[in-house]
PDB file of C-alpha atoms in Angstrom:
ATOM      1  CA  UNK A  30       0.000   0.000   0.000  1.00 88.00           C
ATOM      2  CA  UNK A  31       1.190   3.511  -0.856  1.00 93.00           C
ATOM      3  CA  UNK A  32       0.504   6.422   1.505  1.00 96.00           C
ATOM      4  CA  UNK A  33      -0.348   9.513  -0.507  1.00 97.00           C
ATOM      5  CA  UNK A  34      -1.152  13.195  -0.052  1.00 98.00           C
ATOM      6  CA  UNK A  35      -3.014  15.341  -2.589  1.00 98.00           C
ATOM      7  CA  UNK A  36      -2.201  19.053  -2.827  1.00 97.00           C
ATOM      8  CA  UNK A  37      -4.595  20.962  -5.103  1.00 96.00           C
ATOM      9  CA  UNK A  38      -6.385  24.279  -4.630  1.00 94.00           C
ATOM     10  CA  UNK A  39      -9.642  22.857  -6.053  1.00 94.00           C
ATOM     11  CA  UNK A  40     -11.647  20.567  -3.769  1.00 96.00           C
ATOM     12  CA  UNK A  41     -13.431  19.157  -6.809  1.00 96.00           C
ATOM     13  CA  UNK A  42     -10.081  18.114  -8.305  1.00 95.00           C
ATOM     14  CA  UNK A  43      -9.102  16.420  -5.030  1.00 97.00           C
ATOM     15  CA  UNK A  44     -12.400  14.504  -4.954  1.00 97.00           C
ATOM     16  CA  UNK A  45     -12.111  13.433  -8.594  1.00 97.00           C
ATOM     17  CA  UNK A  46      -8.534  12.211  -8.137  1.00 97.00           C
ATOM     18  CA  UNK A  47      -9.456  10.361  -4.932  1.00 97.00           C
ATOM     19  CA  UNK A  48     -12.262   8.491  -6.718  1.00 97.00           C
ATOM     20  CA  UNK A  49     -10.013   7.611  -9.655  1.00 97.00           C
ATOM     21  CA  UNK A  50      -7.329   6.263  -7.325  1.00 96.00           C
ATOM     22  CA  UNK A  51      -9.896   3.942  -5.725  1.00 95.00           C
ATOM     23  CA  UNK A  52     -10.299   2.224  -9.104  1.00 95.00           C
ATOM     24  CA  UNK A  53      -6.624   1.307  -9.500  1.00 94.00           C
ATOM     25  CA  UNK A  54      -5.162  -2.142  -8.871  1.00 88.00           C
ATOM     26  CA  UNK A  55      -2.453  -0.619  -6.695  1.00 91.00           C
ATOM     27  CA  UNK A  56      -3.806   0.301  -3.268  1.00 93.00           C
ATOM     28  CA  UNK A  57      -3.362   4.017  -2.551  1.00 95.00           C
ATOM     29  CA  UNK A  58      -4.277   5.352   0.895  1.00 96.00           C
ATOM     30  CA  UNK A  59      -4.980   9.085   0.823  1.00 97.00           C
ATOM     31  CA  UNK A  60      -3.805  10.071   4.304  1.00 97.00           C
ATOM     32  CA  UNK A  61      -4.402  13.819   3.847  1.00 98.00           C
ATOM     33  CA  UNK A  62      -5.104  16.578   1.355  1.00 97.00           C
ATOM     34  CA  UNK A  63      -4.423  20.310   1.233  1.00 97.00           C
ATOM     35  CA  UNK A  64      -5.494  23.265  -0.886  1.00 96.00           C
ATOM     36  CA  UNK A  65      -2.489  25.592  -0.492  1.00 94.00           C
ATOM     37  CA  UNK A  66       1.299  25.541  -0.460  1.00 94.00           C
ATOM     38  CA  UNK A  67       1.575  26.185   3.276  1.00 94.00           C
ATOM     39  CA  UNK A  68      -1.057  23.599   4.225  1.00 95.00           C
ATOM     40  CA  UNK A  69       0.521  21.142   1.810  1.00 96.00           C
ATOM     41  CA  UNK A  70       3.889  21.551   3.496  1.00 96.00           C
ATOM     42  CA  UNK A  71       2.320  20.965   6.919  1.00 97.00           C
ATOM     43  CA  UNK A  72       0.469  17.751   5.989  1.00 97.00           C
ATOM     44  CA  UNK A  73       3.490  16.333   4.206  1.00 97.00           C
ATOM     45  CA  UNK A  74       5.621  16.999   7.271  1.00 97.00           C
ATOM     46  CA  UNK A  75       2.966  15.466   9.510  1.00 97.00           C
ATOM     47  CA  UNK A  76       2.099  12.323   7.526  1.00 97.00           C
ATOM     48  CA  UNK A  77       5.417  11.581   5.760  1.00 96.00           C
ATOM     49  CA  UNK A  78       3.737  10.135   2.643  1.00 96.00           C
ATOM     50  CA  UNK A  79       5.331   7.872   0.064  1.00 94.00           C
ATOM     51  CA  UNK A  80       3.734   9.844  -2.762  1.00 95.00           C
ATOM     52  CA  UNK A  81       2.459  13.393  -3.299  1.00 96.00           C
ATOM     53  CA  UNK A  82       0.060  14.374  -6.074  1.00 97.00           C
ATOM     54  CA  UNK A  83       0.988  18.014  -6.557  1.00 95.00           C
ATOM     55  CA  UNK A  84      -0.911  20.665  -8.498  1.00 94.00           C
ATOM     56  CA  UNK A  85       1.364  23.061 -10.389  1.00 90.00           C
ATOM     57  CA  UNK A  86      -0.770  26.212 -10.374  1.00 87.00           C
ATOM     58  CA  UNK A  87      -2.237  27.366  -7.044  1.00 86.00           C
ATOM     59  CA  UNK A  88      -3.152  30.799  -5.660  1.00 79.00           C
ATOM     60  CA  UNK A  89      -0.475  32.278  -3.418  1.00 81.00           C
ATOM     61  CA  UNK A  90       2.241  29.953  -4.734  1.00 86.00           C
ATOM     62  CA  UNK A  91       2.709  26.856  -6.853  1.00 89.00           C
ATOM     63  CA  UNK A  92       3.868  23.282  -6.546  1.00 91.00           C
ATOM     64  CA  UNK A  93       7.486  24.302  -7.098  1.00 90.00           C
ATOM     65  CA  UNK A  94       7.296  26.754  -4.190  1.00 92.00           C
ATOM     66  CA  UNK A  95       6.126  23.889  -1.998  1.00 93.00           C
ATOM     67  CA  UNK A  96       9.004  21.633  -3.024  1.00 93.00           C
ATOM     68  CA  UNK A  97      11.521  24.422  -2.388  1.00 91.00           C
ATOM     69  CA  UNK A  98      10.486  24.406   1.280  1.00 93.00           C
ATOM     70  CA  UNK A  99      12.020  20.962   1.776  1.00 92.00           C
ATOM     71  CA  UNK A 100      15.732  20.579   2.418  1.00 87.00           C
ATOM     72  CA  UNK A 101      15.394  16.954   1.233  1.00 85.00           C
ATOM     73  CA  UNK A 102      12.579  15.402  -0.770  1.00 88.00           C
ATOM     74  CA  UNK A 103      11.936  11.909   0.608  1.00 89.00           C
ATOM     75  CA  UNK A 104       8.713  11.195  -1.271  1.00 92.00           C
ATOM     76  CA  UNK A 105       7.757  10.498  -4.878  1.00 91.00           C
ATOM     77  CA  UNK A 106       6.037  13.313  -6.788  1.00 94.00           C
ATOM     78  CA  UNK A 107       3.414  13.194  -9.520  1.00 94.00           C
ATOM     79  CA  UNK A 108       2.534  16.655 -10.811  1.00 94.00           C
ATOM     80  CA  UNK A 109      -1.022  17.342 -11.921  1.00 93.00           C
ATOM     81  CA  UNK A 110      -1.559  20.298 -14.228  1.00 88.00           C
ATOM     82  CA  UNK A 111      -3.969  21.674 -16.803  1.00 83.00           C
ATOM     83  CA  UNK A 112      -1.278  23.819 -18.433  1.00 76.00           C
ATOM     84  CA  UNK A 113       1.228  22.783 -21.097  1.00 70.00           C
ATOM     85  CA  UNK A 114       3.834  25.529 -20.831  1.00 71.00           C
ATOM     86  CA  UNK A 115       7.433  26.102 -19.726  1.00 59.00           C
ATOM     87  CA  UNK A 116       6.785  24.484 -16.344  1.00 72.00           C
ATOM     88  CA  UNK A 117       5.833  21.207 -18.017  1.00 80.00           C
ATOM     89  CA  UNK A 118       9.041  21.332 -20.051  1.00 78.00           C
ATOM     90  CA  UNK A 119      11.011  21.774 -16.838  1.00 79.00           C
ATOM     91  CA  UNK A 120       9.223  18.782 -15.300  1.00 86.00           C
ATOM     92  CA  UNK A 121      10.061  16.618 -18.322  1.00 84.00           C
ATOM     93  CA  UNK A 122      13.688  17.747 -18.336  1.00 81.00           C
ATOM     94  CA  UNK A 123      14.034  16.740 -14.699  1.00 84.00           C
ATOM     95  CA  UNK A 124      12.569  13.258 -15.394  1.00 79.00           C
ATOM     96  CA  UNK A 125       9.722  13.830 -12.943  1.00 86.00           C
ATOM     97  CA  UNK A 126       6.257  12.344 -13.439  1.00 90.00           C
ATOM     98  CA  UNK A 127       3.180  14.342 -14.395  1.00 91.00           C
ATOM     99  CA  UNK A 128      -0.435  13.939 -15.487  1.00 93.00           C
ATOM    100  CA  UNK A 129      -2.366  16.483 -17.526  1.00 91.00           C
ATOM    101  CA  UNK A 130      -5.844  17.506 -16.396  1.00 91.00           C
ATOM    102  CA  UNK A 131      -8.534  16.403 -16.967  1.00 92.00           C
ATOM    103  CA  UNK A 132      -6.978  13.219 -15.634  1.00 94.00           C
ATOM    104  CA  UNK A 133      -7.505  10.045 -17.661  1.00 94.00           C
ATOM    105  CA  UNK A 134      -7.522   6.893 -15.547  1.00 95.00           C
ATOM    106  CA  UNK A 135      -5.162   5.141 -18.004  1.00 95.00           C
ATOM    107  CA  UNK A 136      -2.535   7.864 -17.562  1.00 94.00           C
ATOM    108  CA  UNK A 137      -3.035   7.877 -13.803  1.00 95.00           C
ATOM    109  CA  UNK A 138      -2.627   4.109 -13.635  1.00 94.00           C
ATOM    110  CA  UNK A 139       0.575   4.251 -15.711  1.00 92.00           C
ATOM    111  CA  UNK A 140       2.053   7.037 -13.578  1.00 92.00           C
ATOM    112  CA  UNK A 141       1.254   5.292 -10.287  1.00 93.00           C
ATOM    113  CA  UNK A 142       2.682   1.982 -11.534  1.00 90.00           C
ATOM    114  CA  UNK A 143       5.834   3.795 -12.608  1.00 85.00           C
ATOM    115  CA  UNK A 144       6.449   5.453  -9.233  1.00 84.00           C
ATOM    116  CA  UNK A 145       5.509   2.289  -7.321  1.00 83.00           C
ATOM    117  CA  UNK A 146       8.474   0.459  -8.887  1.00 76.00           C
ATOM    118  CA  UNK A 147      10.996   3.231  -8.137  1.00 73.00           C
ATOM    119  CA  UNK A 148      13.205   3.676  -5.187  1.00 63.00           C
ATOM    120  CA  UNK A 149      12.852   7.195  -3.812  1.00 59.00           C
ATOM    121  CA  UNK A 150      15.398   9.280  -5.703  1.00 64.00           C
ATOM    122  CA  UNK A 151      13.487  12.518  -6.158  1.00 72.00           C
ATOM    123  CA  UNK A 152      15.998  14.826  -4.446  1.00 72.00           C
ATOM    124  CA  UNK A 153      18.427  15.248  -7.379  1.00 78.00           C
ATOM    125  CA  UNK A 154      15.600  15.628  -9.859  1.00 83.00           C
ATOM    126  CA  UNK A 155      13.834  18.244  -7.745  1.00 87.00           C
ATOM    127  CA  UNK A 156      17.078  20.216  -7.338  1.00 81.00           C
ATOM    128  CA  UNK A 157      17.516  20.194 -11.128  1.00 81.00           C
ATOM    129  CA  UNK A 158      13.894  21.244 -11.633  1.00 85.00           C
ATOM    130  CA  UNK A 159      14.105  24.177  -9.214  1.00 83.00           C
ATOM    131  CA  UNK A 160      17.456  25.316 -10.606  1.00 79.00           C
ATOM    132  CA  UNK A 161      16.123  25.391 -14.164  1.00 77.00           C
ATOM    133  CA  UNK A 162      12.970  27.233 -13.093  1.00 79.00           C
ATOM    134  CA  UNK A 163      14.725  29.804 -10.919  1.00 70.00           C
ATOM    135  CA  UNK A 164      17.305  30.694 -13.566  1.00 65.00           C
ATOM    136  CA  UNK A 165      14.570  30.650 -16.255  1.00 63.00           C
ATOM    137  CA  UNK A 166      16.934  28.787 -18.562  1.00 69.00           C
ATOM    138  CA  UNK A 167      17.908  25.194 -19.121  1.00 75.00           C
ATOM    139  CA  UNK A 168      21.101  24.397 -17.247  1.00 82.00           C
ATOM    140  CA  UNK A 169      20.827  20.686 -16.514  1.00 86.00           C
ATOM    141  CA  UNK A 170      18.896  17.630 -17.592  1.00 90.00           C
ATOM    142  CA  UNK A 171      18.267  14.501 -15.519  1.00 87.00           C
ATOM    143  CA  UNK A 172      18.997  11.159 -17.175  1.00 91.00           C
ATOM    144  CA  UNK A 173      17.991   7.726 -15.878  1.00 83.00           C
ATOM    145  CA  UNK A 174      21.224   5.767 -15.607  1.00 79.00           C
ATOM    146  CA  UNK A 175      21.535   2.161 -14.396  1.00 76.00           C
ATOM    147  CA  UNK A 176      18.640   2.305 -11.965  1.00 74.00           C
ATOM    148  CA  UNK A 177      19.376   5.796 -10.677  1.00 79.00           C
ATOM    149  CA  UNK A 178      18.987   9.364 -11.921  1.00 83.00           C
ATOM    150  CA  UNK A 179      21.931  11.545 -12.900  1.00 87.00           C
ATOM    151  CA  UNK A 180      21.742  15.324 -13.416  1.00 88.00           C
ATOM    152  CA  UNK A 181      23.910  16.384 -16.360  1.00 92.00           C
ATOM    153  CA  UNK A 182      24.891  19.968 -17.145  1.00 91.00           C
ATOM    154  CA  UNK A 183      23.786  20.490 -20.755  1.00 92.00           C
ATOM    155  CA  UNK A 184      27.071  22.256 -21.523  1.00 93.00           C
ATOM    156  CA  UNK A 185      28.770  18.865 -20.982  1.00 95.00           C
ATOM    157  CA  UNK A 186      26.699  17.128 -23.691  1.00 97.00           C
ATOM    158  CA  UNK A 187      28.592  16.888 -26.989  1.00 98.00           C
ATOM    159  CA  UNK A 188      26.006  14.980 -28.982  1.00 98.00           C
ATOM    160  CA  UNK A 189      23.081  12.572 -28.843  1.00 98.00           C
ATOM    161  CA  UNK A 190      22.761   9.511 -31.088  1.00 97.00           C
ATOM    162  CA  UNK A 191      19.608   7.519 -31.794  1.00 96.00           C
ATOM    163  CA  UNK A 192      19.724   3.763 -31.230  1.00 90.00           C
ATOM    164  CA  UNK A 193      16.242   2.496 -32.174  1.00 88.00           C
ATOM    165  CA  UNK A 194      14.055   3.480 -29.189  1.00 90.00           C
ATOM    166  CA  UNK A 195      17.105   4.442 -27.129  1.00 94.00           C
ATOM    167  CA  UNK A 196      19.238   7.575 -27.087  1.00 96.00           C
ATOM    168  CA  UNK A 197      22.968   7.620 -26.358  1.00 96.00           C
ATOM    169  CA  UNK A 198      24.385  10.742 -24.710  1.00 97.00           C
ATOM    170  CA  UNK A 199      28.080  11.389 -25.372  1.00 97.00           C
ATOM    171  CA  UNK A 200      29.589  13.693 -22.770  1.00 97.00           C
ATOM    172  CA  UNK A 201      32.625  15.948 -22.632  1.00 95.00           C
ATOM    173  CA  UNK A 202      34.391  13.756 -20.070  1.00 94.00           C
ATOM    174  CA  UNK A 203      34.209  10.745 -22.419  1.00 93.00           C
ATOM    175  CA  UNK A 204      31.328   9.144 -20.552  1.00 94.00           C
ATOM    176  CA  UNK A 205      28.313   7.775 -22.443  1.00 95.00           C
ATOM    177  CA  UNK A 206      24.814   7.250 -21.049  1.00 95.00           C
ATOM    178  CA  UNK A 207      22.191   5.129 -22.826  1.00 95.00           C
ATOM    179  CA  UNK A 208      18.612   6.191 -22.067  1.00 93.00           C
ATOM    180  CA  UNK A 209      15.441   4.283 -22.952  1.00 90.00           C
ATOM    181  CA  UNK A 210      13.748   7.234 -24.665  1.00 89.00           C
ATOM    182  CA  UNK A 211      13.647   8.203 -28.316  1.00 93.00           C
ATOM    183  CA  UNK A 212      15.813  10.988 -29.684  1.00 95.00           C
ATOM    184  CA  UNK A 213      12.622  12.829 -30.683  1.00 93.00           C
ATOM    185  CA  UNK A 214      11.729  13.336 -27.009  1.00 89.00           C
ATOM    186  CA  UNK A 215      15.075  14.994 -26.370  1.00 91.00           C
ATOM    187  CA  UNK A 216      14.851  17.019 -29.563  1.00 92.00           C
ATOM    188  CA  UNK A 217      11.674  18.627 -28.220  1.00 85.00           C
ATOM    189  CA  UNK A 218      13.508  19.536 -24.994  1.00 85.00           C
ATOM    190  CA  UNK A 219      16.875  20.691 -26.342  1.00 90.00           C
ATOM    191  CA  UNK A 220      16.245  22.331 -29.724  1.00 84.00           C
ATOM    192  CA  UNK A 221      16.426  26.141 -29.480  1.00 82.00           C
ATOM    193  CA  UNK A 222      18.650  25.702 -26.446  1.00 86.00           C
ATOM    194  CA  UNK A 223      21.952  25.469 -28.307  1.00 90.00           C
ATOM    195  CA  UNK A 224      21.363  22.074 -29.922  1.00 95.00           C
ATOM    196  CA  UNK A 225      20.581  21.137 -33.540  1.00 96.00           C
ATOM    197  CA  UNK A 226      19.386  17.898 -35.115  1.00 96.00           C
ATOM    198  CA  UNK A 227      21.778  17.491 -38.027  1.00 96.00           C
ATOM    199  CA  UNK A 228      20.491  14.041 -38.975  1.00 96.00           C
ATOM    200  CA  UNK A 229      17.544  11.817 -38.093  1.00 95.00           C
ATOM    201  CA  UNK A 230      19.871   9.913 -35.784  1.00 96.00           C
ATOM    202  CA  UNK A 231      22.019  12.752 -34.380  1.00 97.00           C
ATOM    203  CA  UNK A 232      21.620  15.926 -32.309  1.00 97.00           C
ATOM    204  CA  UNK A 233      24.722  18.034 -31.666  1.00 97.00           C
ATOM    205  CA  UNK A 234      25.639  20.714 -29.155  1.00 96.00           C
ATOM    206  CA  UNK A 235      26.592  23.707 -31.307  1.00 95.00           C
ATOM    207  CA  UNK A 236      29.136  24.957 -28.762  1.00 95.00           C
ATOM    208  CA  UNK A 237      31.229  21.792 -29.264  1.00 96.00           C
ATOM    209  CA  UNK A 238      31.665  22.082 -33.053  1.00 96.00           C
ATOM    210  CA  UNK A 239      35.299  21.992 -34.205  1.00 95.00           C
ATOM    211  CA  UNK A 240      34.706  22.368 -37.958  1.00 93.00           C
ATOM    212  CA  UNK A 241      32.293  21.644 -40.792  1.00 94.00           C
ATOM    213  CA  UNK A 242      33.370  19.827 -43.964  1.00 94.00           C
ATOM    214  CA  UNK A 243      31.356  20.362 -47.137  1.00 90.00           C
ATOM    215  CA  UNK A 244      29.704  17.510 -49.010  1.00 89.00           C
ATOM    216  CA  UNK A 245      26.280  16.297 -50.123  1.00 91.00           C
ATOM    217  CA  UNK A 246      25.150  17.067 -46.614  1.00 91.00           C
ATOM    218  CA  UNK A 247      28.594  17.427 -45.184  1.00 94.00           C
ATOM    219  CA  UNK A 248      29.828  16.423 -41.791  1.00 95.00           C
ATOM    220  CA  UNK A 249      30.686  18.077 -38.510  1.00 96.00           C
ATOM    221  CA  UNK A 250      33.797  17.356 -36.480  1.00 96.00           C
ATOM    222  CA  UNK A 251      33.094  17.762 -32.764  1.00 96.00           C
ATOM    223  CA  UNK A 252      35.796  18.813 -30.331  1.00 96.00           C
ATOM    224  CA  UNK A 253      35.984  15.324 -28.812  1.00 96.00           C
ATOM    225  CA  UNK A 254      36.840  13.837 -32.217  1.00 96.00           C
ATOM    226  CA  UNK A 255      33.328  12.545 -32.968  1.00 96.00           C
ATOM    227  CA  UNK A 256      32.072  13.006 -36.520  1.00 96.00           C
ATOM    228  CA  UNK A 257      28.395  13.744 -37.135  1.00 97.00           C
ATOM    229  CA  UNK A 258      26.983  13.463 -40.638  1.00 96.00           C
ATOM    230  CA  UNK A 259      24.649  16.276 -41.739  1.00 96.00           C
ATOM    231  CA  UNK A 260      21.562  15.236 -43.684  1.00 96.00           C
ATOM    232  CA  UNK A 261      21.315  16.987 -47.043  1.00 93.00           C
ATOM    233  CA  UNK A 262      17.745  17.873 -46.059  1.00 93.00           C
ATOM    234  CA  UNK A 263      19.010  19.705 -42.949  1.00 93.00           C
ATOM    235  CA  UNK A 264      22.150  21.226 -44.469  1.00 93.00           C
ATOM    236  CA  UNK A 265      20.598  24.553 -45.516  1.00 92.00           C
ATOM    237  CA  UNK A 266      18.979  25.178 -42.133  1.00 92.00           C
ATOM    238  CA  UNK A 267      22.159  24.147 -40.328  1.00 93.00           C
ATOM    239  CA  UNK A 268      24.416  26.487 -42.320  1.00 91.00           C
ATOM    240  CA  UNK A 269      21.888  29.303 -42.058  1.00 87.00           C
ATOM    241  CA  UNK A 270      22.606  29.570 -38.335  1.00 81.00           C
ATOM    242  CA  UNK A 271      26.195  30.565 -39.079  1.00 77.00           C
ATOM    243  CA  UNK A 272      25.665  32.925 -42.009  1.00 68.00           C
ATOM    244  CA  UNK A 273      22.502  34.849 -41.024  1.00 55.00           C
TER     245      UNK A 273
END
C-alpha cells in the first residue's frame, strides 16, 4: 500500500482524483489533502507520505514553491496540471512524473505503476527542476542511468545519437549514457537551447563544433573527435545559423 497526499487548490479536483485512485489495482491510501502551499507543506511533514500528487498552479504559490520548502525530498512526486507551458518542459527535463488535467484513468494508472516500482530518488531531480525554473533557462537535464537518476549539465553534452528506441548521450568527459527514450523526445527539450538535429539519428551541441566539412550534406567534427553526418535535407537550415 502507498501512503499519498493530494495538494490541489480545487476541492473538486481532489475529490475526482481520490475516486479515480480507488479504481486502480495498486492500493493508494490518501492520508491527507491540502489546498495551499503552506497547508501542503504541513500535511506532508505530519504524515510523511510515500507519494504526493501536486498541483502546479495554485493561488499564493505553486507546486514548485512547496518543493523548495524541503531541504530533502523523501517522497515520490506526480505533478497534476492543466497547463502545457514552460513548467511542463522543466518537469520533463528533470525526469519527474506528471499527469495532464482532466486526468484520464489510463494515464493515472501508468504514472502510479511507474512510481511504485521506483526507489525514492526525487531529491536530485527536484534540485535540477528548481534550478532550471529559478534561472529561467535550461542548465541541466536529468537522465535515468543504471537504476538511478543523474543530473547532467547540458554544456557537458557533446552529442546525442539515436539507437532504435534508445538515445545515447556522449559527454565531454568521455562518458556515455544510454537512455530508454527516443531521440525525438530529447529534440523537443533541447532544440532552441543550443542544440541542432543534423540528422535523423544525431543531435549536436553547437558549442562543441570543431569544424564543418562540405559535401552532399557534409559532416561536422566535434571537439571530442566525434564526426556527425549532416543530412542533405538539414544542411541549408544548419548552415543558415552561421551565415545569417
